[in-house]
Structures are given as structure tokens and as C-alpha cells.
GROMACS .gro file of C-alpha atoms in nm:
model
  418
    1UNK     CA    1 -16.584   3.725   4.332
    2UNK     CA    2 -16.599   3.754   3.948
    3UNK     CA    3 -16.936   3.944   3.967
    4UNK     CA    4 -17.152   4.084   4.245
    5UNK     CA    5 -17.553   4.116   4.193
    6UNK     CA    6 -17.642   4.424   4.484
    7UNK     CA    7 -17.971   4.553   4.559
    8UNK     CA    8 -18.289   4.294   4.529
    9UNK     CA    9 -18.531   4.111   4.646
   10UNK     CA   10 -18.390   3.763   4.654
   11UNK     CA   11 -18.626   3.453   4.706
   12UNK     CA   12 -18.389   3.190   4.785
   13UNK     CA   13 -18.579   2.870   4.776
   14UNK     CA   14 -18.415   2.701   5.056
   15UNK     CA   15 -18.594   2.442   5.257
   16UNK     CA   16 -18.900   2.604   5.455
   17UNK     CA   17 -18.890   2.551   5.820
   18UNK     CA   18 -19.202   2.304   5.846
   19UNK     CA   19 -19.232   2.103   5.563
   20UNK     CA   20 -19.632   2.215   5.546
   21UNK     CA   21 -19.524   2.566   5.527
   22UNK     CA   22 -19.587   2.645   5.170
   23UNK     CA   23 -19.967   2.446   5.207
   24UNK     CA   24 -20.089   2.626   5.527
   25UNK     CA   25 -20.356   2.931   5.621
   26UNK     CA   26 -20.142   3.149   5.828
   27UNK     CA   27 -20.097   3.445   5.620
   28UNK     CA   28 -19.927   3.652   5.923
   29UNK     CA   29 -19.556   3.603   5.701
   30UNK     CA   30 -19.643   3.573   5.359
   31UNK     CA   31 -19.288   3.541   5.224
   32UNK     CA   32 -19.139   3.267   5.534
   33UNK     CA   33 -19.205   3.009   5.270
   34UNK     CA   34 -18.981   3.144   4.966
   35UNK     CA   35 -18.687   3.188   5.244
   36UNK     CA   36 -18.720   3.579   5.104
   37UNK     CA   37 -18.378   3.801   5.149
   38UNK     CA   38 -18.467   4.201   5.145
   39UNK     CA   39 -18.168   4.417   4.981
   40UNK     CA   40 -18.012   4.110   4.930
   41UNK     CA   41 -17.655   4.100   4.756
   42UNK     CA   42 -17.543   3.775   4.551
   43UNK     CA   43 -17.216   3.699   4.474
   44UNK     CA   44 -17.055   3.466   4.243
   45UNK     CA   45 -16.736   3.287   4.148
   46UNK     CA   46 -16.674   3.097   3.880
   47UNK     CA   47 -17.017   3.015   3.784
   48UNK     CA   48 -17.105   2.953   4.138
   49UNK     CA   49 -17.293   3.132   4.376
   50UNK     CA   50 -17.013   3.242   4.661
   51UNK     CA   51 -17.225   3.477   4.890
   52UNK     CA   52 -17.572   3.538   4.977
   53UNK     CA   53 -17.661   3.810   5.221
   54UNK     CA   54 -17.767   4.097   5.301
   55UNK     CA   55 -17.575   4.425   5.182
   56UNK     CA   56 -17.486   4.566   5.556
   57UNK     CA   57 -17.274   4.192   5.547
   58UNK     CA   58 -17.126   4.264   5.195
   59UNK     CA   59 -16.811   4.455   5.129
   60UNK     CA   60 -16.852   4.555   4.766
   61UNK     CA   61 -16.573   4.838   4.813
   62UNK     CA   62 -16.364   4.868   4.443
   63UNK     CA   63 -16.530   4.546   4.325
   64UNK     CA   64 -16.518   4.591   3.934
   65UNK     CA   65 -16.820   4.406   3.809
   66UNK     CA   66 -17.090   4.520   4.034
   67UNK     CA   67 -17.472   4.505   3.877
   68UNK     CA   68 -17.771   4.728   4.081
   69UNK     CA   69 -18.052   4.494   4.027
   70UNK     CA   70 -18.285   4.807   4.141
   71UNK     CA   71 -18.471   4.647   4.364
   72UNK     CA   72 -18.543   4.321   4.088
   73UNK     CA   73 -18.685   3.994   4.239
   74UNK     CA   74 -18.489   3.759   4.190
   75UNK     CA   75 -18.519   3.384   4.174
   76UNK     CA   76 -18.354   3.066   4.135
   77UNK     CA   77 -18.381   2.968   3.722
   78UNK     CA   78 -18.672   2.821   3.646
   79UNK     CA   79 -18.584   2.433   3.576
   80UNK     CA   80 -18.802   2.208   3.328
   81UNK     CA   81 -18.746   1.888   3.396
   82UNK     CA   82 -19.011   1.684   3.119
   83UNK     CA   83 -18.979   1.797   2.788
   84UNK     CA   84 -19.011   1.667   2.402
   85UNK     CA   85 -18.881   1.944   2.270
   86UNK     CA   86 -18.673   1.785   1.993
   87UNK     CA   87 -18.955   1.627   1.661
   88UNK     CA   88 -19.081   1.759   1.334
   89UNK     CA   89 -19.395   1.825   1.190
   90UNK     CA   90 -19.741   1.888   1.421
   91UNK     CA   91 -20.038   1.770   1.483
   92UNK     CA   92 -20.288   2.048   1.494
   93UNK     CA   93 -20.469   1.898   1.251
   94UNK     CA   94 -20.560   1.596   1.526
   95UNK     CA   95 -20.641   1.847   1.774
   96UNK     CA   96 -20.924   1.996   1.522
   97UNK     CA   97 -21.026   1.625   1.430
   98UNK     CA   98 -21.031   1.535   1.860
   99UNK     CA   99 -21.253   1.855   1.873
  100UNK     CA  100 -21.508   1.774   1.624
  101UNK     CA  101 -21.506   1.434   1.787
  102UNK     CA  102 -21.343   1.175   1.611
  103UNK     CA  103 -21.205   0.902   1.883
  104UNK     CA  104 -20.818   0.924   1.933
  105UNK     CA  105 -20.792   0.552   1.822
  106UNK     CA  106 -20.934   0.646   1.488
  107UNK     CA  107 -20.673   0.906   1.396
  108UNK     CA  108 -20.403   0.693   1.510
  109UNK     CA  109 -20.535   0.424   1.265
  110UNK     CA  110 -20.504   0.623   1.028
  111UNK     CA  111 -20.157   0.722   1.086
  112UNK     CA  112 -20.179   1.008   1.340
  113UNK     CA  113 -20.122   1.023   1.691
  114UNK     CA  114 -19.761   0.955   1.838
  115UNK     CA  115 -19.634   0.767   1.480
  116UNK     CA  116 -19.687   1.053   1.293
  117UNK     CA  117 -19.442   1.242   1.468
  118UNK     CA  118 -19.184   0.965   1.421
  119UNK     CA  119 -19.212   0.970   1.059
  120UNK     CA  120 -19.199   1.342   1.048
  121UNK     CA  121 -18.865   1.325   1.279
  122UNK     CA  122 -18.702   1.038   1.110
  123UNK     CA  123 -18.699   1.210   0.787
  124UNK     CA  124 -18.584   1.559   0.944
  125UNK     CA  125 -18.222   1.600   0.968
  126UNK     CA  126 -18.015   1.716   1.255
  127UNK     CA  127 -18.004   2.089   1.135
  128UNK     CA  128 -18.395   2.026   1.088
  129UNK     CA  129 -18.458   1.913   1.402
  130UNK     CA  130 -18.173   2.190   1.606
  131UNK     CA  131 -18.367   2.499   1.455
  132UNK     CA  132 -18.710   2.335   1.526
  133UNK     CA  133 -18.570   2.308   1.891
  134UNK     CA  134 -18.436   2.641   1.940
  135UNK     CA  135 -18.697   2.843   1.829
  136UNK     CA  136 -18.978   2.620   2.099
  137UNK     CA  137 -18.684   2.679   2.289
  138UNK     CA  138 -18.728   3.051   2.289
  139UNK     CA  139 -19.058   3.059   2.411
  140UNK     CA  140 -18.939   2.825   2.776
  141UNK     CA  141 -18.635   3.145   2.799
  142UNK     CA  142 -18.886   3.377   2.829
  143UNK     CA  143 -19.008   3.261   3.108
  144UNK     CA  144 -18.722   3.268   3.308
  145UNK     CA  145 -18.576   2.871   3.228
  146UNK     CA  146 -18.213   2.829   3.245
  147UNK     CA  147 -18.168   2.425   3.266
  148UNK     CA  148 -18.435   2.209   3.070
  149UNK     CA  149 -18.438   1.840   3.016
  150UNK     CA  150 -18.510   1.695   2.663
  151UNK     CA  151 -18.597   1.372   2.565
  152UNK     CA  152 -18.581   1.145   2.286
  153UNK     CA  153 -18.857   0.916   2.201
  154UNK     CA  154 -18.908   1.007   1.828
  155UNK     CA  155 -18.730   0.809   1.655
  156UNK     CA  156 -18.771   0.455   1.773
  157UNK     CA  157 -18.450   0.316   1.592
  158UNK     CA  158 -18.087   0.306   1.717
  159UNK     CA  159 -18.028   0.575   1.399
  160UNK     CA  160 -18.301   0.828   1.504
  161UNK     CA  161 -18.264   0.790   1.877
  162UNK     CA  162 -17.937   0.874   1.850
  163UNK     CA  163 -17.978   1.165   1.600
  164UNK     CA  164 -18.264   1.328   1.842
  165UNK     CA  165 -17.977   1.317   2.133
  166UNK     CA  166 -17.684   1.447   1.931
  167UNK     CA  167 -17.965   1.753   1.891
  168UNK     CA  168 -18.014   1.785   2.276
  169UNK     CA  169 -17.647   1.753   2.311
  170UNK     CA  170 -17.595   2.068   2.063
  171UNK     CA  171 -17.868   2.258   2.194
  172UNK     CA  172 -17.654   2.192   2.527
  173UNK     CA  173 -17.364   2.337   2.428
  174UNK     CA  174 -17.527   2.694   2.399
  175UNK     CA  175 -17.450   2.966   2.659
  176UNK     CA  176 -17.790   3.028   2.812
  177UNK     CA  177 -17.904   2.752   2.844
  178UNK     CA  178 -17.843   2.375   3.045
  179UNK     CA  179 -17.965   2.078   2.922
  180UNK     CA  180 -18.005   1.703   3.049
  181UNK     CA  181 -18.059   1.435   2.761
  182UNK     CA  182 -18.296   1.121   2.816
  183UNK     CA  183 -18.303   0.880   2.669
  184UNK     CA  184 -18.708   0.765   2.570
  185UNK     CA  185 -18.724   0.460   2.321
  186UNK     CA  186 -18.926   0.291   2.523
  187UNK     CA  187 -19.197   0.571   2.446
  188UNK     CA  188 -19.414   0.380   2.152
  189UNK     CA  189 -19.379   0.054   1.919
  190UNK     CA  190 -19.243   0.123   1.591
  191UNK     CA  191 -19.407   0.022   1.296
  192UNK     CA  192 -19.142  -0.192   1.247
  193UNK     CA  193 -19.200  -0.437   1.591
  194UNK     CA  194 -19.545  -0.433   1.517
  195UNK     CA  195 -19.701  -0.734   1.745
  196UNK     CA  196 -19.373  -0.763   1.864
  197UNK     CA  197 -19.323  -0.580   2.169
  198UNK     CA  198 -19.065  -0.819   2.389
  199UNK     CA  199 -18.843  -0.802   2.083
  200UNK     CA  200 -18.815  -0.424   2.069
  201UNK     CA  201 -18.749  -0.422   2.422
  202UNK     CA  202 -18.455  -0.673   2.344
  203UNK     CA  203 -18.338  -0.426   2.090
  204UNK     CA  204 -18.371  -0.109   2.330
  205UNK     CA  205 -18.172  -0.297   2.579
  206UNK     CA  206 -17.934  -0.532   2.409
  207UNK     CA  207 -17.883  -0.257   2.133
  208UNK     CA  208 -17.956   0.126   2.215
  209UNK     CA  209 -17.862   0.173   2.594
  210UNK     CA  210 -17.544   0.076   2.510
  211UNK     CA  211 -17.447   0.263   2.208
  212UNK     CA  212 -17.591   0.523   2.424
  213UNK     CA  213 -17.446   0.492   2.738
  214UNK     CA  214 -17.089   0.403   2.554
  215UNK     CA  215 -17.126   0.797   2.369
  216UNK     CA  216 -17.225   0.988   2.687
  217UNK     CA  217 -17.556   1.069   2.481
  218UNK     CA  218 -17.747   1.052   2.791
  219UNK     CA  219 -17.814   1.157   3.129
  220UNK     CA  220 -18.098   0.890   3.219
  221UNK     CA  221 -18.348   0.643   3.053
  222UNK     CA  222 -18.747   0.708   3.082
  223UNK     CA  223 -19.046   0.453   2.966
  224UNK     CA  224 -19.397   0.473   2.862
  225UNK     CA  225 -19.541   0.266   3.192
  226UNK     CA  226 -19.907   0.259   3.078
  227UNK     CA  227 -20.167   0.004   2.925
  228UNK     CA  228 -20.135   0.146   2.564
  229UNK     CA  229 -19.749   0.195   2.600
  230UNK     CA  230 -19.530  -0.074   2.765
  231UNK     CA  231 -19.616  -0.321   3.089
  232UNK     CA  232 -19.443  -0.352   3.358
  233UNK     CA  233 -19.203  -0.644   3.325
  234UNK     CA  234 -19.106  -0.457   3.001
  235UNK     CA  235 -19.014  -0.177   3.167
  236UNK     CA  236 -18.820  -0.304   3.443
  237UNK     CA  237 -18.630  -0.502   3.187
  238UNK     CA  238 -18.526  -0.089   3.024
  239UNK     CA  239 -18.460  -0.010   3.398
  240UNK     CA  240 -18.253  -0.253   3.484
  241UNK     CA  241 -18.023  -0.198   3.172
  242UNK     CA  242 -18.015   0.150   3.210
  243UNK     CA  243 -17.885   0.067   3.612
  244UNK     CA  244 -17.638  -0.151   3.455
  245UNK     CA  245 -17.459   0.125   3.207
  246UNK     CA  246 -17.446   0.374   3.492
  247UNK     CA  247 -17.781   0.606   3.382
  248UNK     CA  248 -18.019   0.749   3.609
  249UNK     CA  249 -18.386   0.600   3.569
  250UNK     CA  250 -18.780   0.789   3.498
  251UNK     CA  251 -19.097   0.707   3.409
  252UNK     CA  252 -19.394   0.789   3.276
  253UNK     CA  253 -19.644   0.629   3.472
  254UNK     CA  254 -20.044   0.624   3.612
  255UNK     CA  255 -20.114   0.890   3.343
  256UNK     CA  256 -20.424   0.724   3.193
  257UNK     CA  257 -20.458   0.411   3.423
  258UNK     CA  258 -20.301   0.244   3.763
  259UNK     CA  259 -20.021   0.037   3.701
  260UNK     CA  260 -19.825   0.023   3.951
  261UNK     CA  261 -19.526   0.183   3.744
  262UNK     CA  262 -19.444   0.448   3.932
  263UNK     CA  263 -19.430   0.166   4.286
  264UNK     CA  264 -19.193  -0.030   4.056
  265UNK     CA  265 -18.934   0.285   3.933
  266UNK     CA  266 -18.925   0.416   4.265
  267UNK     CA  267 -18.840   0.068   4.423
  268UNK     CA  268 -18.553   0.073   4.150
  269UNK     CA  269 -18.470   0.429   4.246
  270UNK     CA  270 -18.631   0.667   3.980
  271UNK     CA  271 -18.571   1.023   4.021
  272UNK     CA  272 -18.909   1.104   3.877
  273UNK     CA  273 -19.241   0.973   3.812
  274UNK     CA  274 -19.445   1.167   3.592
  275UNK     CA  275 -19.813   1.224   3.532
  276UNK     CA  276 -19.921   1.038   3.810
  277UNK     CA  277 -20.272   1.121   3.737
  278UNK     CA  278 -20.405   0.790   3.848
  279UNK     CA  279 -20.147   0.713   4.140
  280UNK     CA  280 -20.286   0.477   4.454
  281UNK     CA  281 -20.216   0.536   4.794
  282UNK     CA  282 -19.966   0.252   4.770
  283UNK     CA  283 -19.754   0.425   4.436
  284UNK     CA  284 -19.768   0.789   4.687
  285UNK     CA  285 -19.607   0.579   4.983
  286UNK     CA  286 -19.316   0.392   4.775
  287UNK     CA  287 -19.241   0.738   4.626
  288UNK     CA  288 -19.220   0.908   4.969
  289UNK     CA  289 -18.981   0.574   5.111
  290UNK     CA  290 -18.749   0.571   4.804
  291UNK     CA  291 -18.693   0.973   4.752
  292UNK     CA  292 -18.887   0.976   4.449
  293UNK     CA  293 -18.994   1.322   4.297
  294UNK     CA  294 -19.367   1.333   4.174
  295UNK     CA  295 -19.358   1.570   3.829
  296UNK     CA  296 -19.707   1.720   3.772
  297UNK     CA  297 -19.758   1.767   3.404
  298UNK     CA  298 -20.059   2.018   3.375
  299UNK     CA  299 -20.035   2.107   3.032
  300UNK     CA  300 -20.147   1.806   2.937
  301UNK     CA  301 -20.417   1.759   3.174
  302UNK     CA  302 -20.531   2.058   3.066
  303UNK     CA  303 -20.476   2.038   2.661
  304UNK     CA  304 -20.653   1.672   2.728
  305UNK     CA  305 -20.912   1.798   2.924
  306UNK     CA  306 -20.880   1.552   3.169
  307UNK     CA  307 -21.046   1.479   3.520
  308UNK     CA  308 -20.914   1.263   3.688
  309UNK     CA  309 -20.653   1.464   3.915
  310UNK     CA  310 -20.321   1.341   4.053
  311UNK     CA  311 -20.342   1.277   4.451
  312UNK     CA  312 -20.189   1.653   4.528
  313UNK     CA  313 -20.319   1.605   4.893
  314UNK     CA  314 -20.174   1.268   4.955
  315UNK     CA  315 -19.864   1.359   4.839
  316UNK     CA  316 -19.862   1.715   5.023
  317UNK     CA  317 -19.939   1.542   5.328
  318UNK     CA  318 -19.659   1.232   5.307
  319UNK     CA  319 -19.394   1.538   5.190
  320UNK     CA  320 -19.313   1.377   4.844
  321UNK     CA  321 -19.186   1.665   4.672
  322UNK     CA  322 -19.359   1.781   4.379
  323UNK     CA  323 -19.223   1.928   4.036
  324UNK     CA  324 -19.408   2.104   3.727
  325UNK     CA  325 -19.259   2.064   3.393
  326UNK     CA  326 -19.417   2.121   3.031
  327UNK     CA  327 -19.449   1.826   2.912
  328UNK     CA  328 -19.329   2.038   2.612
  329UNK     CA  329 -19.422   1.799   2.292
  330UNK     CA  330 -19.680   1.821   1.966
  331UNK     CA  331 -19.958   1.605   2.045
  332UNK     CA  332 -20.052   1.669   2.432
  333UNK     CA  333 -19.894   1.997   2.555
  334UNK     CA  334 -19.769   2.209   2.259
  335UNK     CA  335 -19.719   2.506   2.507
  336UNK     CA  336 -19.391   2.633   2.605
  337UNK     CA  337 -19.476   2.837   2.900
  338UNK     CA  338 -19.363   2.774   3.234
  339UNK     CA  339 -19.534   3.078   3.425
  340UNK     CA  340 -19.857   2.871   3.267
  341UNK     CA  341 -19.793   2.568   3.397
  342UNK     CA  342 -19.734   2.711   3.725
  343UNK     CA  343 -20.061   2.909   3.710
  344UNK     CA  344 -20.216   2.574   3.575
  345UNK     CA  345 -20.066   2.394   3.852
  346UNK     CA  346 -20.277   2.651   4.079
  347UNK     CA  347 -20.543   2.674   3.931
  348UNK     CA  348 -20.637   2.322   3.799
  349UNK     CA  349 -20.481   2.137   4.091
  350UNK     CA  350 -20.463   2.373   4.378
  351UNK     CA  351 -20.138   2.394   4.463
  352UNK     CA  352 -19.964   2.734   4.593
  353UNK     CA  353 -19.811   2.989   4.453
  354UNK     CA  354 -19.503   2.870   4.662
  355UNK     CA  355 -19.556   2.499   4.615
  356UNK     CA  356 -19.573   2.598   4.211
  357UNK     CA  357 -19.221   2.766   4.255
  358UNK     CA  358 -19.072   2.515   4.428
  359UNK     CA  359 -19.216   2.241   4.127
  360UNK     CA  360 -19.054   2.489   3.897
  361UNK     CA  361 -18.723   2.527   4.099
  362UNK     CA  362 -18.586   2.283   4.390
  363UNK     CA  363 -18.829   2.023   4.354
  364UNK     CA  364 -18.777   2.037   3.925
  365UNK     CA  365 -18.366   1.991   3.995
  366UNK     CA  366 -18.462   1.702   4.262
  367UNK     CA  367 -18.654   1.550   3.973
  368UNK     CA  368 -18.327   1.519   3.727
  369UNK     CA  369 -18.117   1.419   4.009
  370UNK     CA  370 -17.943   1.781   4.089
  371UNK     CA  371 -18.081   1.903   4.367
  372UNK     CA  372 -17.742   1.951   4.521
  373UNK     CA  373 -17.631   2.234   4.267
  374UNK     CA  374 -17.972   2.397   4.106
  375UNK     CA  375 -18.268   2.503   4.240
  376UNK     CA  376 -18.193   2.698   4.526
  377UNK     CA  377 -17.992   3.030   4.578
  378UNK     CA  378 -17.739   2.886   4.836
  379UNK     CA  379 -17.366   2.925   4.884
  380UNK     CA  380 -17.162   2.596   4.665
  381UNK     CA  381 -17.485   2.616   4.402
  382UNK     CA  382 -17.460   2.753   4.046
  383UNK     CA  383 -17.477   3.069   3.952
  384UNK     CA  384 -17.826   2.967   3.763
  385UNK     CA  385 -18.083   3.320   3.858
  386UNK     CA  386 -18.429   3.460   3.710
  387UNK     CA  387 -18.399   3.839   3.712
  388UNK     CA  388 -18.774   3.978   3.725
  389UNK     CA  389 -18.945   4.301   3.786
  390UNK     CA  390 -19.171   4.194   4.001
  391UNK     CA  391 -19.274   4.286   4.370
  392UNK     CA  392 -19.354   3.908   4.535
  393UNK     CA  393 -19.277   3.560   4.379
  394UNK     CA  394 -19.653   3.498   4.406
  395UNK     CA  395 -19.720   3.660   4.071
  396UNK     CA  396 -19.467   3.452   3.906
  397UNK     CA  397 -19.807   3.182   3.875
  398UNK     CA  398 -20.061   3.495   3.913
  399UNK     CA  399 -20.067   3.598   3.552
  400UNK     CA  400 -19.943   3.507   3.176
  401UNK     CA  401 -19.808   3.647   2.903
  402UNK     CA  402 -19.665   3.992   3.051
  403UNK     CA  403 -19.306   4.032   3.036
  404UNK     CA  404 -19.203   4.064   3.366
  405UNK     CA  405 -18.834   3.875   3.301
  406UNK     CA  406 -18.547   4.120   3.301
  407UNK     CA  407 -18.222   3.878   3.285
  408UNK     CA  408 -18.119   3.493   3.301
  409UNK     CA  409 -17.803   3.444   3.486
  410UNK     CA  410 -17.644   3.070   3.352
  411UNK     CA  411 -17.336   2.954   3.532
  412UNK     CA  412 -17.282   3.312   3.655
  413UNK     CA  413 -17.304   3.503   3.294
  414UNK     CA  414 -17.600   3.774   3.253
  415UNK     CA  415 -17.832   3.689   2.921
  416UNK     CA  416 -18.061   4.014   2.917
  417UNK     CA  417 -18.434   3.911   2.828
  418UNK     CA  418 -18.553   4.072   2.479
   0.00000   0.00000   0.00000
């Protein structure tokens, strides 16, 4: 082993027992749930996690790189798997305008809303756009994230789309930190296709997938399912191009009304649907036949003041797995917490402190299609840990702000928190 973590509290995140076990009113073991380890030891071997015990099973005699974790909680790294983290510019001048009531529609008319972002992006260079990224960045480390998935979306041409994932791709090659790249053309019209929808879905699929499949730019291909974004035979036409150049397939669907997107990228094998505020009984059933992870996004439910809540108990009771992410971006969830979404997640949709850990953690790496390697603290996983001082994994969603993270361990390498 290349380096041994001894003495802590480990909550390992493995599969519960019962699948209702996180959602249930026994309180008689409070930790059964997180799969909790007492004076646990980890070790690890070449970025991956080689033992997991207790220390009466570890022999730790003469090992050279041994680290007392002093009785530290320790985690799985917190994963967010929906971000926008990559644009220029803000729009805090629209949230002032939505608060002193003019209608969305009217800003956007007058050149706010998602546009304004892609003007603001297309004229910010790489460099620009890499420093904007790291410092949000910053704020998602302090909360214990060690893998993070970043989309494009702002740019809208072959140019820009490809700039914003040459940016994820650099911010990828950093240390600390693990990135996936999506791919999100298919997020908003362009000024240029105004009135001409079909033909910028020609371009995204005759033109960017390609290009971006060819460079390894990136790791799947998301859409904007929804009645002011694109319809459904659009989108399956993105889907089925992304299928074609090998990329793994998202959406973002039943945010503001029912479509039936998330039913149609779960039938085409979507790793994720997210939003899902307005999902049917029929979208929660083809999610739970196809293996399809539900990503709660209760930043923006919450920045939006919404109220109309995803179906938490439908899926809870048809055991679709259900991640928390961010939703990271300037115009709908400008916060770069994770311990607040989590609380959020409680709070606003009553899920558990457990079933908010999971979101942020198994279910999260599910969502980007690596729940076999992140997520869990399990022998064959990587080395990917949250170091906190903490006493039970419930407060990780229990409070905000305080900081209670000691260390990030990334591919078995120790990043001390500030």
C-alpha cells in the first residue's frame, strides 16, 4: 500500500441492506444506513482504495506513509454531477429586475436571460473563461467535491462549444480535482437560427458531435427537453447522434412542464434526467425499468422559488436512485455549495440526511455513468475521500457555511482544506 489512512470514522456508502433503509422511522441504528466503519483503517494503492477495515484486521507494522485521521469522519468525495460552471459575465442584475417584478420574457427580450450569457462567453477567451472556472470552482472544494461534471451550452457555435470544453478539459487536468465534460448545444437557439430550430439541430448533429466526439472533448451529450427549449423529436435526433459517436446521453427534462423527455432519454438509455420537477407517474416508471438516475437540482428550485416539487415519494418508493447536484450556472443557481444543496434537498424536498449523501455520493457517480469506481469507499474504487471533523454524516446536510472539511483525498493524494 502506497499510503494507509488509520484511525476514523469511515461512512462507506455501500448499498444499505433494504433499499427503504435510508427513508424509514426506526431510529434503533442510526448509522446502518451510511454502512458506518468505527476505527476504521483505509488503505490505498495506486490511487485506489486496497483495504477497508477495521484496525484489529490491519497490519500497519513499518508502513512508511501512515496518516492518524484522529478520529475524522470520513466520506466518499462529494460528486457533482450538473454543473455550468464554465461562462462569463452575470446576471444579477435580472435577478433584481425578476424581484421587482418584471416577467422573465421581458428581460429576455431585451437581451437577458440565457443569450446574455452566450454573448458574454463568446467574447471571453479560454484564459477568461479557465480563471472564471477555478475560482467558482473553489467554492464546490470546500465542500468536500473531488469529481464534478461541467457542461457546455454557452456558446452555441461549433467555435465556442468547443472553446467552453477545451476549458473543462484544462480544469481536468488539475490534481484535486476530476472532471467529466458534456457536451450541451442543444441548451438554447442562437441568435443566429432564429425561427430555425430543425436546422440548428442539423448543425449540432451533422456538425458539432462529431468534431466533438472525433477530439475526445466529451464524456456525454445533454439537451434542453422543455417547451421553451427543444421538443422531443429534436432531441432524440441529438440522442441518437450522440449513441452513434460512442457518448453517453442526459437530459434536462420536466423542469417547467411534462414532456415526456425524461420517458424518451431513459428508453434510449440516459444516465440522468434532471430537474424532473414535473415528472408523471409514467416518466418515474421508465426511469426505474431503464436504470435511469433522477438528479434533483434544488438550487434552482429554490433560487426560482418554485412549487411544484419533483415526485420524491414516487421515486423513493419504485427505488430510482436519486442524485443532488448544483446546477452550478449564472441565471438559476449561482451557488456553489454542495452541503446547501444537500440541506436544500432536506429541507425543501424532504429527503434524509442519508438519502442527501447518497445524491451527493453513489447515486451522483451513478448519474455520470461511474458508479463502478466513485461513490462508495469499497475495495477496486478510487482513492476519491472527504476528510471532515465531524461526529455523524448527518450534519454533513444539518448546517452551512462552517468549515468542518479537513482534507480531499483525489486518486489517493491528500489536498489539505484551507
Amino acid at each position: 500500500m502506497d499510503r494507509v489512512l488509520t484511525n476514523l470514522n469511515l461512512v462507506t456508502m455501500q448499498p444499505a441492506a433494504s433499499p427503504s433503509a435510508s427513508h424509514t422511522n426506526d431510529s434503533s441504528d442510526c448509522n446502518n444506513g451510511y454502512q458506518v466503519i468505527e476505527n476504521a483503517v483505509i488503505g490505498i494503492t495506486n490511487g485506489k482504495i486496497s483495504f477497508v477495515g477495521s484496525s484489529d484486521q490491519a497490519d500497519l507494522h513499518g508502513h512508511p506513509d501512515v496518516i492518524d485521521c484522529q478520529q475524522a469522519l470520513v466520506t466518499p468525495g462529494i460528486i457533482d454531477c450538473h454543473t455550468h460552471l464554465i461562462f462569463a459575465g452575470n446576471r444579477a442584475n435580472e435577478f433584481e429586475q425578476r424581484l421587482q417584478g418584471v416577467p422573465y420574457e421581458t428581460i429576455a427580450k431585451t437581451g437577458g436571460g440565457i443569450l446574455a450569457t452566450v454573448k458574454a462567453t463568446r467574447a471571453a477567451s479560454e484564459d477568461e473563461l479557465y480563471e472564471l472556472a477555478i475560482e467558482r470552482l473553489e467554492g464546490l472544494k470546500r465542500d468536500g467535491v473531488t469529481s464534478i461534471e461541467i457542461k457546455s451550452g454557452y456558446g452555441l457555435t461549433l467555435e465556442d462549444e468547443i472553446k467552453m470544453l477545451h476549458v473543462a478539459k484544462a480544469i481536468g487536468r488539475l490534481e484535486d480535482i476530476k472532471v467529466t465534460s458534456t457536451l450541451l448545444a442543444a441548451h438554447a437557439l442562437p441568435p443566429e437560427y432564429q425561427d430555425r430550430a430543425d436546422d440548428y439541430i442539423d448543425h449540432i448533429c451533422n456538425d458539432i458531435i462529431p468534431v466533438v466526439a472525433a477530439e475526445k472533448l466529451a464524456d456525454a451529450v445533454d439537451v434542453f427537453c422543455e417547451n421553451i427549449g427543444f421538443s422531443n423529436q429534436q432531441c432524440e435526433r441529438v440522442y441518437r447522434a450522440a449513441i452513434e459517436h460512442g457518448l453517453n446521453i442526459k437530459g434536462h427534462t420536466e423542469q417547467l412542464s411534462n414532456q415526456g423527455g425524461s420517458q424518451l432519454a431513459a428508453s434510449l438509455g440516459a444516465t440522468s434526467v434532471d430537474h424532473i420537477e414535473y415528472l408523471d407517474n409514467t416518466g418515474v416508471n421508465a426511469l426505474q425499468q431503464h436504470g435511469t438516475v433522477a438528479t434533483l437540482l434544488p438550487g434552482a428550485f429554490y433560487f426560482l422559488r418554485e412549487t411544484q416539487f419533483p415526485p420524491i415519494e414516487a421515486l423513493r418508493n419504485a427505488n430510482v436512485p436519486m442524485a443532488i447536484a448544483s446546477d452550478f450556472n449564472p441565471g438559476t443557481s449561482p451557488i456553489a455549495s454542495m452541503r446547501m444543496m444537500m440541506n436544500l434537498a432536506c429541507t425543501l424536498f424532504r429527503l434524509t440526511p442519508e438519502e442527501s449523501l447518497r445524491g451527493v455520493t453513489c447515486h451522483a457517480a451513478q448519474a455520470l455513468g461511474l458508479g463502478e469506481s466513485r461513490g462508495q469507499v469499497r475495495v477496486g474504487m478510487d482513492a476519491d475521500l472527504a476528510i471532515w471533523q465531524l461526529e455523524h454524516p448527518a450534519e454533513l446536510s444539518y448546517r452551512i457555511g462552517v468549515p468542518d472539511l479537513l482534507a480531499r483525498v483525489v486518486d489517493g493524494e491528500l489536498f489539505y482544506a484551507d
